[in-house]
CSV table of C-alpha atoms and ligand atoms in Angstrom, one decimal:
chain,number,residue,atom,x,y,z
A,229,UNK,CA,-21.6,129.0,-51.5
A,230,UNK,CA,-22.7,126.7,-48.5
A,231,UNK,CA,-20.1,124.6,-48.0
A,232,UNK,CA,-20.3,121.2,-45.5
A,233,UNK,CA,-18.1,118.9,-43.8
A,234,UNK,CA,-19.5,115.8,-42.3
A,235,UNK,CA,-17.9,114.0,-39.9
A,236,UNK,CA,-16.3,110.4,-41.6
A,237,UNK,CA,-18.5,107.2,-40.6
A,238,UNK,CA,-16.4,105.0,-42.2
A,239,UNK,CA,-14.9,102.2,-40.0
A,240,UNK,CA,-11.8,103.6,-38.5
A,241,UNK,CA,-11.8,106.9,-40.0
A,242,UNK,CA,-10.2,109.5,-38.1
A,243,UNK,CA,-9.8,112.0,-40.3
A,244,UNK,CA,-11.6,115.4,-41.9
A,245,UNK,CA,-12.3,117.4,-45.3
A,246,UNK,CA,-11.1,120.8,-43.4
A,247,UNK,CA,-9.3,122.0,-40.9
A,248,UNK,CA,-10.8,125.5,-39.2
A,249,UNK,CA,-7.8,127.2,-40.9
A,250,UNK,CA,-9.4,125.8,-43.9
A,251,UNK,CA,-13.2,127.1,-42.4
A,252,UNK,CA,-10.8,130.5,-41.9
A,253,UNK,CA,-10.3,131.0,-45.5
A,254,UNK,CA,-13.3,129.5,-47.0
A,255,UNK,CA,-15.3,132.6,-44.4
A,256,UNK,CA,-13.1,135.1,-45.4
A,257,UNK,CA,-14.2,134.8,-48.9
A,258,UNK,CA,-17.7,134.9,-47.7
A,259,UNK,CA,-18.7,131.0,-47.8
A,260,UNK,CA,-20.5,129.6,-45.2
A,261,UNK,CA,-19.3,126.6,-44.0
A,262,UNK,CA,-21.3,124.1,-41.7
A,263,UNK,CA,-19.5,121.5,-39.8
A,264,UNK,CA,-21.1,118.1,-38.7
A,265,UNK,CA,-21.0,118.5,-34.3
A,266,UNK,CA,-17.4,116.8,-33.6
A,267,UNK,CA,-16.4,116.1,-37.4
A,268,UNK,CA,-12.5,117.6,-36.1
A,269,UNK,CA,-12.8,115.3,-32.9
A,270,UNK,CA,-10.5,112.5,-34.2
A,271,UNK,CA,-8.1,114.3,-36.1
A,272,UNK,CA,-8.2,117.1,-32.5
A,273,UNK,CA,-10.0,120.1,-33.8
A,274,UNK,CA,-13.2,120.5,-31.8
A,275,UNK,CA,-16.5,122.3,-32.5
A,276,UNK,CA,-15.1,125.6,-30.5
A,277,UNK,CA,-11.8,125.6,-32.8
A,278,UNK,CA,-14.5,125.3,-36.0
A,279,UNK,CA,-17.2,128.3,-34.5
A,280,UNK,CA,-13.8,130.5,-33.6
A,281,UNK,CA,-13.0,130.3,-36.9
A,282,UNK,CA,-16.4,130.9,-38.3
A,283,UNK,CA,-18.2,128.0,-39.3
A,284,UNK,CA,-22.1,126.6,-38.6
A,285,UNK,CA,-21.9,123.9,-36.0
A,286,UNK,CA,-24.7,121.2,-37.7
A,287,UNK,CA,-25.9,118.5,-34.8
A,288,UNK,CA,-26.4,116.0,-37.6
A,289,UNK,CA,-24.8,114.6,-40.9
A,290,UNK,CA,-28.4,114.6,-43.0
A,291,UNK,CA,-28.6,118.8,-41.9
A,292,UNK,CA,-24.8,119.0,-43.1
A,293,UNK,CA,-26.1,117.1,-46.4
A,294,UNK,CA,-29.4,119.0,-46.8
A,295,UNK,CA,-28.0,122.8,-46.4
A,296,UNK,CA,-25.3,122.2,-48.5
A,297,UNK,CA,-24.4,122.7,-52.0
A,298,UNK,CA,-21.0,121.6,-51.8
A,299,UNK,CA,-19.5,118.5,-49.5
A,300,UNK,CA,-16.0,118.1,-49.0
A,301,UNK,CA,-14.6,115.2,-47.1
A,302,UNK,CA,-11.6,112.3,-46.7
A,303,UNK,CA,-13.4,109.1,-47.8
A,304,UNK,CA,-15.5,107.9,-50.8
A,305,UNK,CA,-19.6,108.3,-49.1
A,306,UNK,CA,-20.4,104.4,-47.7
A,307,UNK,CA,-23.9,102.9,-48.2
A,308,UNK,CA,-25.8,105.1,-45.5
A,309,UNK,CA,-24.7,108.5,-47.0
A,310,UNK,CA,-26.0,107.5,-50.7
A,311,UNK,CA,-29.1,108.7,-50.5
A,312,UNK,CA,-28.2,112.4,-48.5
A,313,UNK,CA,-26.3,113.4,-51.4
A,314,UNK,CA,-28.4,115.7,-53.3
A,315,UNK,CA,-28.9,116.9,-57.2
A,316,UNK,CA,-26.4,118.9,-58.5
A,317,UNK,CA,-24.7,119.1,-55.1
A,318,UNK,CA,-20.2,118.8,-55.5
A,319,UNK,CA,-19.1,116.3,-53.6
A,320,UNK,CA,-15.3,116.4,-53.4
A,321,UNK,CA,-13.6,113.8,-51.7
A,322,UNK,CA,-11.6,110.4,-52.8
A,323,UNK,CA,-13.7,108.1,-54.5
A,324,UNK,CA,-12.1,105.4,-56.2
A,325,UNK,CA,-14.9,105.0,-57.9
A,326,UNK,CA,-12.4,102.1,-60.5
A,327,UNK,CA,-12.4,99.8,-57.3
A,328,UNK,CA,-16.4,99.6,-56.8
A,329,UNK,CA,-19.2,99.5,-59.3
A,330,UNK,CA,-21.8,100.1,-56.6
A,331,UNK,CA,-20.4,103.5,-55.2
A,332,UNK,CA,-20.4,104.3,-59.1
A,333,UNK,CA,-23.9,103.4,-59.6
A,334,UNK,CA,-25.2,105.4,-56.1
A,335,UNK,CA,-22.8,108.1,-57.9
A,336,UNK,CA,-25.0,108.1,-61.1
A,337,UNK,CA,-28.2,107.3,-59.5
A,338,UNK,CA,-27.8,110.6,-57.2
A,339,UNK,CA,-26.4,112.9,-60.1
A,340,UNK,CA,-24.5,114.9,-58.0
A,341,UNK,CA,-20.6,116.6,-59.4
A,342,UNK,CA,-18.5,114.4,-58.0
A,343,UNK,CA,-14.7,115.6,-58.4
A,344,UNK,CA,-12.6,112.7,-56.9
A,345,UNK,CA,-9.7,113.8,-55.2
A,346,UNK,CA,-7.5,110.7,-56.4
A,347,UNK,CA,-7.9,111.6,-60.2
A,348,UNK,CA,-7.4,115.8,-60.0
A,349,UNK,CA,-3.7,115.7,-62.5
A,350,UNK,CA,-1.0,117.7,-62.7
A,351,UNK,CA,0.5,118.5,-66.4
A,352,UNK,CA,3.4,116.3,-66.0
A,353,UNK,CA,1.2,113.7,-64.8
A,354,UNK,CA,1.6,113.9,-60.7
A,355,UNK,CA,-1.2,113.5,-58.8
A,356,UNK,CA,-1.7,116.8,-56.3
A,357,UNK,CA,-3.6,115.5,-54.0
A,358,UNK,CA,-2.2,112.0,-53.7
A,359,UNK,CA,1.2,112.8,-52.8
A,360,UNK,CA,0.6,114.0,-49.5
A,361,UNK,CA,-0.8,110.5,-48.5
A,362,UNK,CA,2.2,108.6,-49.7
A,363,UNK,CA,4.5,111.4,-47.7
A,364,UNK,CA,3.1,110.3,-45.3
A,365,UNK,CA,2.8,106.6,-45.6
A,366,UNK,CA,6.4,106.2,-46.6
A,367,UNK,CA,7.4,107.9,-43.7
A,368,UNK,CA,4.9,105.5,-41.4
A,369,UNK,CA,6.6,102.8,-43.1
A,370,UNK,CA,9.9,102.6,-41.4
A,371,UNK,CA,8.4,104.0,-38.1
A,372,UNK,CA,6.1,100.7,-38.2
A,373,UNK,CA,8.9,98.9,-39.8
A,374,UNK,CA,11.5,99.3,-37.0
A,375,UNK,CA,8.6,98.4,-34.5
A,376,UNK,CA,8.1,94.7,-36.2
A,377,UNK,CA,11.8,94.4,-36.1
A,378,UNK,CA,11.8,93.8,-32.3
A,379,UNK,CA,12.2,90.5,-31.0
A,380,UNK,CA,8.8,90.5,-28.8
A,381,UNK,CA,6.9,90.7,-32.0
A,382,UNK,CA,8.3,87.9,-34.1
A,383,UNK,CA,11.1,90.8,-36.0
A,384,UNK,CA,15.6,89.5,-36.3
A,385,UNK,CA,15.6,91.8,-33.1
A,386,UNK,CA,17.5,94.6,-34.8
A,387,UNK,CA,17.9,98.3,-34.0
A,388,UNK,CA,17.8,100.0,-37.6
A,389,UNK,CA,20.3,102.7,-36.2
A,390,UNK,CA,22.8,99.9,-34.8
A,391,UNK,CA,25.1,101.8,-31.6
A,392,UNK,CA,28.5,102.3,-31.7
A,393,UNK,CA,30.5,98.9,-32.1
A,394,UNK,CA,27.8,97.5,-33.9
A,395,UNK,CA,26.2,98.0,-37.5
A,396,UNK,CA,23.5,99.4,-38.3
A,397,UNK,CA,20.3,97.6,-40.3
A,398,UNK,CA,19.7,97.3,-43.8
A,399,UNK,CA,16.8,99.0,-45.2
A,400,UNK,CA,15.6,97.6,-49.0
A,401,UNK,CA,13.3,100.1,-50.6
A,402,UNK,CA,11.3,99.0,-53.7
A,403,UNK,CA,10.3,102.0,-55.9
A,404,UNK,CA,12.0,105.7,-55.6
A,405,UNK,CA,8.9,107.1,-56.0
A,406,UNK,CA,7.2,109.4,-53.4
A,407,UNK,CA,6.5,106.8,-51.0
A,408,UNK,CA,9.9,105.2,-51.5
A,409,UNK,CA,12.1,108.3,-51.5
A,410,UNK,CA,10.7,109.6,-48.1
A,411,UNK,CA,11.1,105.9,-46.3
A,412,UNK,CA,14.3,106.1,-47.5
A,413,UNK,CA,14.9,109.7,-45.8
A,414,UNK,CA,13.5,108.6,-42.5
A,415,UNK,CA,15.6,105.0,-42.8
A,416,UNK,CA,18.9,107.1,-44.1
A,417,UNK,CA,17.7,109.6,-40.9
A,418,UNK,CA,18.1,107.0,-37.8
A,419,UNK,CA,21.4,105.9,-39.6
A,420,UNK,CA,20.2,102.6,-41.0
A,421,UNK,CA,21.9,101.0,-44.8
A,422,UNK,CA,19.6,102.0,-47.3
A,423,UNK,CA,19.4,100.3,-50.8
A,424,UNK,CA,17.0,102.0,-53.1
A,425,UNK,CA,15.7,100.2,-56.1
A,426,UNK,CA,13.7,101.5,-58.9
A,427,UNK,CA,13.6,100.7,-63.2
A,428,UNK,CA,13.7,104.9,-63.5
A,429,UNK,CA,16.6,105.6,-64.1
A,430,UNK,CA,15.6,109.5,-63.8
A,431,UNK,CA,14.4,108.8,-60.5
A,432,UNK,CA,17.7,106.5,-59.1
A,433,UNK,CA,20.0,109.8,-60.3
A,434,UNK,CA,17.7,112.0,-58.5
A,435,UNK,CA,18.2,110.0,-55.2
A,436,UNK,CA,21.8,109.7,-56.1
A,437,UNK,CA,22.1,113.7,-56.0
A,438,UNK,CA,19.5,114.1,-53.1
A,439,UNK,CA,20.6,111.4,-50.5
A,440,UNK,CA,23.5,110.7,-48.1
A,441,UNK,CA,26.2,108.3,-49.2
A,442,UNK,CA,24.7,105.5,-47.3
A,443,UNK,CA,21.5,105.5,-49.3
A,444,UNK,CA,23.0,103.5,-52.1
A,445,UNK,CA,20.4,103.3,-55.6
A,446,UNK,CA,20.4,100.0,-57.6
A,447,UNK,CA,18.3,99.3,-60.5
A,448,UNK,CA,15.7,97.2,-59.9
A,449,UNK,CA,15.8,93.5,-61.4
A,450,UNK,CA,15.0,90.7,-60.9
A,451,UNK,CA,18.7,89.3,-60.0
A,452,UNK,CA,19.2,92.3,-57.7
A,453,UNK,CA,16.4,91.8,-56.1
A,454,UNK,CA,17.2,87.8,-55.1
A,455,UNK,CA,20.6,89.5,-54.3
A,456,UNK,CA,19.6,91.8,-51.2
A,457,UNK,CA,16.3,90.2,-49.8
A,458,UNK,CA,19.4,88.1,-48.1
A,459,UNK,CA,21.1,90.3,-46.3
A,460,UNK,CA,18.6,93.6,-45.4
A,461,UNK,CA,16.3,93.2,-42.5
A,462,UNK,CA,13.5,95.9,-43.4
A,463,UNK,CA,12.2,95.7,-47.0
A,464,UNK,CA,9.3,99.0,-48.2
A,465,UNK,CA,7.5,97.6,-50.9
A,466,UNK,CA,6.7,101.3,-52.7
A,467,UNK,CA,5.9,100.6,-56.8
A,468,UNK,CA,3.3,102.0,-58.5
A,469,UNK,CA,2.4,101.4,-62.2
A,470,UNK,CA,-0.3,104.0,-62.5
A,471,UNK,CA,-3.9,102.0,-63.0
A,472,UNK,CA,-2.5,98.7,-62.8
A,473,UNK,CA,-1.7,96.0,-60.3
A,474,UNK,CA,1.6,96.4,-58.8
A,475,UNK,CA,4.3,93.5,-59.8
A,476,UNK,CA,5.3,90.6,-57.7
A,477,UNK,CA,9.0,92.2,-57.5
A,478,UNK,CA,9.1,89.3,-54.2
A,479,UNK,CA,8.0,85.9,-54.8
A,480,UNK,CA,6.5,83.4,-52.3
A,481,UNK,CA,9.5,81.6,-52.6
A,482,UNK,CA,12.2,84.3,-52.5
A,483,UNK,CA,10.7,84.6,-48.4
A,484,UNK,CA,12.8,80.9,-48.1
A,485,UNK,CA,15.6,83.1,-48.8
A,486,UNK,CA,15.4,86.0,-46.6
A,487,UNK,CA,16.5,85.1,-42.7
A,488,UNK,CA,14.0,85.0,-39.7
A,489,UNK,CA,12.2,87.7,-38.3
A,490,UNK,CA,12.8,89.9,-41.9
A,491,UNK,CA,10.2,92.4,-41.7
A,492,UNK,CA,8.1,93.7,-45.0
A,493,UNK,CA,6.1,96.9,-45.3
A,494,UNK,CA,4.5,96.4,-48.7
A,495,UNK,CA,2.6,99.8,-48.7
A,496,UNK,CA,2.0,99.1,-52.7
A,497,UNK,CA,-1.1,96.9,-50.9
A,498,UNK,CA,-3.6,99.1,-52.2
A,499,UNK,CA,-2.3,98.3,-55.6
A,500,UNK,CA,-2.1,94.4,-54.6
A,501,UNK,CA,1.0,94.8,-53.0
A,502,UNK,CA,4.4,94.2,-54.7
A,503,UNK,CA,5.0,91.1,-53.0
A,504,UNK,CA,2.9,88.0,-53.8
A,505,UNK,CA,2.0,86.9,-50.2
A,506,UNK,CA,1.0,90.5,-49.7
A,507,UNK,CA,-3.1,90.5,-48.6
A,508,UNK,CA,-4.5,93.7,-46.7
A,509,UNK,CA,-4.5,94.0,-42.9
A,510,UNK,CA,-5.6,96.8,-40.6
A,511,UNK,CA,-4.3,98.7,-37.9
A,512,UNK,CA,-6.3,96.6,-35.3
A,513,UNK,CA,-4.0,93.4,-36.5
A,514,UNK,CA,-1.8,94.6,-39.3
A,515,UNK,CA,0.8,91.8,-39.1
A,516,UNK,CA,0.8,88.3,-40.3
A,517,UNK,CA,3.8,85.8,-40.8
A,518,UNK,CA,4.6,83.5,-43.3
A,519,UNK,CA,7.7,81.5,-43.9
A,520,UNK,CA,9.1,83.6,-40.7
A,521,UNK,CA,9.2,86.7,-42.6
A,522,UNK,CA,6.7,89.4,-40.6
A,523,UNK,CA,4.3,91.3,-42.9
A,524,UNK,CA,2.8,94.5,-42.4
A,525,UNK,CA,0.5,95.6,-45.1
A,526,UNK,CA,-2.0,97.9,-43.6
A,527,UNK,CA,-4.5,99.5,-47.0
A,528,UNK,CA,-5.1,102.7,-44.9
A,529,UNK,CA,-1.6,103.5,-43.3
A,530,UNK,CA,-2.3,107.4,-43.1
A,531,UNK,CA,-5.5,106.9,-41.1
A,532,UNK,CA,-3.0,105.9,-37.9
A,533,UNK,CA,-2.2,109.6,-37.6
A,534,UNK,CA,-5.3,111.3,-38.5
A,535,UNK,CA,-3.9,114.5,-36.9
A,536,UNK,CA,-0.7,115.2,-39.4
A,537,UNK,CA,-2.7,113.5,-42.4
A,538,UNK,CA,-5.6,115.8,-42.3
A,539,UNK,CA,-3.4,118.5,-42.0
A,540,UNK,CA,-1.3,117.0,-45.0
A,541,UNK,CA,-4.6,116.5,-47.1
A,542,UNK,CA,-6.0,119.8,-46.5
A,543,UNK,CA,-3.2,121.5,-47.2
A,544,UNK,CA,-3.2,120.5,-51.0
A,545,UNK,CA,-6.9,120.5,-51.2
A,546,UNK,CA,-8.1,123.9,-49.7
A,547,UNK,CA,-7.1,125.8,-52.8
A,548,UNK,CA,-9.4,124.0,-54.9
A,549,UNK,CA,-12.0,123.7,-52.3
A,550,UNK,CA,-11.9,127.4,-52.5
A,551,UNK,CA,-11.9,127.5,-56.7
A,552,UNK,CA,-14.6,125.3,-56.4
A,553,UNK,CA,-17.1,128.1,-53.8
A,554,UNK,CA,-15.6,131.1,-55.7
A,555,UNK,CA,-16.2,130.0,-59.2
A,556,UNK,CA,-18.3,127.3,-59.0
A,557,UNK,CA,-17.7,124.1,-60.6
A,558,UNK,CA,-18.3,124.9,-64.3
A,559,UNK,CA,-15.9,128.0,-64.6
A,560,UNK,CA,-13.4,126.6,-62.1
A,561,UNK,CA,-12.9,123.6,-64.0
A,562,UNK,CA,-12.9,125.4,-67.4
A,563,UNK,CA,-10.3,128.0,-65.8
A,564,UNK,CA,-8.0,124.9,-64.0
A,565,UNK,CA,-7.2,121.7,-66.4
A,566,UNK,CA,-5.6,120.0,-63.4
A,567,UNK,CA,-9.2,120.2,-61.2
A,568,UNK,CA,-11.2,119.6,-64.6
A,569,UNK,CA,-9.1,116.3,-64.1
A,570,UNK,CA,-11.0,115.4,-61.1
A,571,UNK,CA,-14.4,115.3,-62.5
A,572,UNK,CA,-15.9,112.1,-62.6
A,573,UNK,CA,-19.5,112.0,-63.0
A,574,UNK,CA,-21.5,115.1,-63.9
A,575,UNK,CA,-25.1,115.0,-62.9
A,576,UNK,CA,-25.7,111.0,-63.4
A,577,UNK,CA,-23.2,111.0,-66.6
A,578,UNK,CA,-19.5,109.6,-65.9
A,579,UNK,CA,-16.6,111.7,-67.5
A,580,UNK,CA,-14.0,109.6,-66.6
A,581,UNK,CA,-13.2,107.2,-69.3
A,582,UNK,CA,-11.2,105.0,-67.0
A,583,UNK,CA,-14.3,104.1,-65.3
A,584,UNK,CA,-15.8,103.1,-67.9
A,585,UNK,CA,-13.3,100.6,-68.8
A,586,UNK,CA,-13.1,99.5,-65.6
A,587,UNK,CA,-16.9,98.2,-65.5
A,588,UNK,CA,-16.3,97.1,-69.7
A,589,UNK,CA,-19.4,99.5,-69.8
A,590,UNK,CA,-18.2,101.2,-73.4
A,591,UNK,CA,-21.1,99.2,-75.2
A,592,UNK,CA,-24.0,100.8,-72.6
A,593,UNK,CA,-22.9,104.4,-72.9
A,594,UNK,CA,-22.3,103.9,-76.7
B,238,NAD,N1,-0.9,101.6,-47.8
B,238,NAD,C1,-1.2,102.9,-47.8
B,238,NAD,O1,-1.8,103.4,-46.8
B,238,NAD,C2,-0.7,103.8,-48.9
B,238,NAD,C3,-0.7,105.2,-48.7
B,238,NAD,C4,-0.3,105.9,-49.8
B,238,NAD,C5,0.2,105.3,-51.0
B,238,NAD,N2,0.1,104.0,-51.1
B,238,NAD,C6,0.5,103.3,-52.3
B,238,NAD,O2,2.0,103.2,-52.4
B,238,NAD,C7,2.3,102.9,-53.8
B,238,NAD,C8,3.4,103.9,-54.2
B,238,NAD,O3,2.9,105.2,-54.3
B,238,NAD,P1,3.8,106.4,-54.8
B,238,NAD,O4,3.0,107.7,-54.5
B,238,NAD,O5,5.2,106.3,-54.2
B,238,NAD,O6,4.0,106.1,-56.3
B,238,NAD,P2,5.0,106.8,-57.3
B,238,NAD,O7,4.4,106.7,-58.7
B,238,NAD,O8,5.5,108.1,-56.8
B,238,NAD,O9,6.3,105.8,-57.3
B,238,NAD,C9,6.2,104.5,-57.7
B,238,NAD,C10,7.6,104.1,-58.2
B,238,NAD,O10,7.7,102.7,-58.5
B,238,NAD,C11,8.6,102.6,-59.6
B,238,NAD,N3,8.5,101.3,-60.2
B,238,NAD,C12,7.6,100.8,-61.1
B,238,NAD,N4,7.9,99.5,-61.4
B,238,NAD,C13,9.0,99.2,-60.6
B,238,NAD,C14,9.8,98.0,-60.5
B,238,NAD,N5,9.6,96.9,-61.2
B,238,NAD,N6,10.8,98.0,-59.6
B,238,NAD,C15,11.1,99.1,-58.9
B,238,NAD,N7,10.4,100.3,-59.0
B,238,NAD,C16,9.4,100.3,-59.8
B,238,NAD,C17,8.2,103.7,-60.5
B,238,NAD,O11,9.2,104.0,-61.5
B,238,NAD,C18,8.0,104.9,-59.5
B,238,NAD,O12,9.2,105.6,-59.3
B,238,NAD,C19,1.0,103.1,-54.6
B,238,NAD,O13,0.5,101.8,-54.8
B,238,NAD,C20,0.1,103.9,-53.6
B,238,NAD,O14,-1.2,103.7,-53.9
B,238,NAD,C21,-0.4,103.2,-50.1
């Protein structure tokens, strides 16, 4: 198969579909793989790391389109790269295609395969290929967190690890999911208090085994809730109820309650954030302040370090990237229920019934 990996033009994305170990392996099965001139650039693999390990060096992104039957990348295509994508050509990538009726539409209109990255399922329900993005996003979030609580940006002025003599910060995590879990390992790691909160009960005993015994669970409540926002200075906002808005676990009024220069990383922002003053910001400004209490809620957090994400991402999606050239995309997703799980729209006709719901189309496909 001809494989292509175009270089991302969407605003502020640094990342790419494969790495040249990924161009290693996809060769060694005899794929030919053509790479978009300095597609690697922003994540640090360069054309001469992508021809050592085998792959077609394309000047443009229309050639990478045109020679290719299949098109992996990081982002759903924007606008400009509607019309490159060909009949009958895989595009595998995230799409999202829930969140925006016109990508759907383009989708349709072109009738490519378009197996979205986001929707590929594991039998007990995890998502492959999401996880690695929430890795690393929970562990962004008390990096970024412990920045904003610095007194020159507007944060209580408190070192998460305290020194000796002094205590160290409190670290609230909403959600012991991936994202919550590993915030709470890097928080736990520079010797903050960490209280985890989550309404899973299997989850809070799996922390309780896992953690140190300053990473403390607590069921999540309301009550609770009110209870800590008083006394921690970092709060991860990390909830997921899968296909629907996050809740408003924090209230506009519960910031009155917090003290000045509390610091929030609601990484749930994607979702609508699990605080109600949550909006999305970006890594050019990602902080705003309301009521004193700093808040960081960038929707892309894993595009900051393009270098470990794309490794991150490509690592989970290589093996089905190369299911995909082997078998092609009929027998690979008749052999693999967790990649048939992916496919969205087949040739102008959408699979996934979740999109259809989303856009109330039921009645026009009827
Ligand atoms: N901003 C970013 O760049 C970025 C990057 C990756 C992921 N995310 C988002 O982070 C969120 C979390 O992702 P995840 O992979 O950790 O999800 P996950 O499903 O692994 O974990 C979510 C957890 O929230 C818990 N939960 C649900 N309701 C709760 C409540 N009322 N109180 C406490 N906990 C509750 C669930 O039981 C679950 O354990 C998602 O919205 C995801 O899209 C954002």
């Amino acid at each position: 198969m001809i494989v292509g990996i175009p270089k991302e033009i969407k605003n502020n994305e640094s990342r790419v579909g494969m790495t040249p170990a990924g161009v290693f392996e996809l060769v060694k099965n005899n794929h030919t793989v053509c790479v978009q001139s300095n597609a690697g650039e922003g994540s640090g693999f360069f054309n001469s790391d992508y021809k050592q390990a085998g792959a077609v060096i394309l000047d443009t992104i229309d050639q990478v389109y045109a020679m290719s039957e299949m098109i992996v990348k990081v982002k759903e295509p924007i606008a400009e790269e509607y019309d490159l994508i060909q009949e009958g050509q895989i595009v595998f990538t995230y799409f999202h295609f829930a969140s925006s009726e016109t990508l759907t539409k383009a989708m349709i209109k072109q009738k490519a395969i378009c197996i979205a990255y986001e929707t590929v399922e594991d039998k007990d329900g995890s998502l492959p290929l999401l996880t690695p993005m929430s890795e690393v996003a929970g562990r962004m979030a008390i990096q970024q967190g412990a920045k904003y609580l610095e007194k020159p940006v507007k944060g209580r002025g408190v070192l998460l690890g305290g020194v000796p003599g002094v205590a160290p910060g409190k670290v609230l995590v909403l959600g012991a999911g991936v994202v919550g879990i590993q915030a709470a390992k890097m928080a736990a790691g520079l010797g903050a208090h960490v209280t985890i909160m989550d309404i899973n009960m299997k989850r809070l005993r799996y922390v309780n085994d896992v953690m140190p015994p300053h990473v403390v669970t607590e069921f999540s409540n309301e009550f609770n809730i009110r209870k800590h926002i008083k006394t921690h200075d970092l709060i991860i906002g990390g909830v997921l109820l899968k296909g629907a808005k996050a809740p408003n676990l924090i209230t506009k009024d519960m910031l009155k309650e917090m003290r000045p220069g509390t610091v929030i990383v609601d990484v749930a922002v994607d979702q609508g954030g699990c605080v109600e003053t949550t909006r999305p910001t970006t890594h050019e400004d990602p902080i705003y302040i309301i009521d004193d209490v700093v808040h960081y809620s960038v929707a892309n957090m894993p595009g900051a370090v393009p270098y470990t994400s794309t490794m991150a991402l490509t690592n989970v999606t290589l093996p089905y990237a190369l299911k995909l050239a082997n078998l092609g995309w009929k027998a690979a997703c008749d052999k693999d229920e967790t990649l048939r799980k992916g496919l969205n729209i087949i040739e102008g006709k959408v699979v996934y019934e979740e999109i259809i719901e989303a856009f109330g189309w039921e009645e026009v496909f009827k």
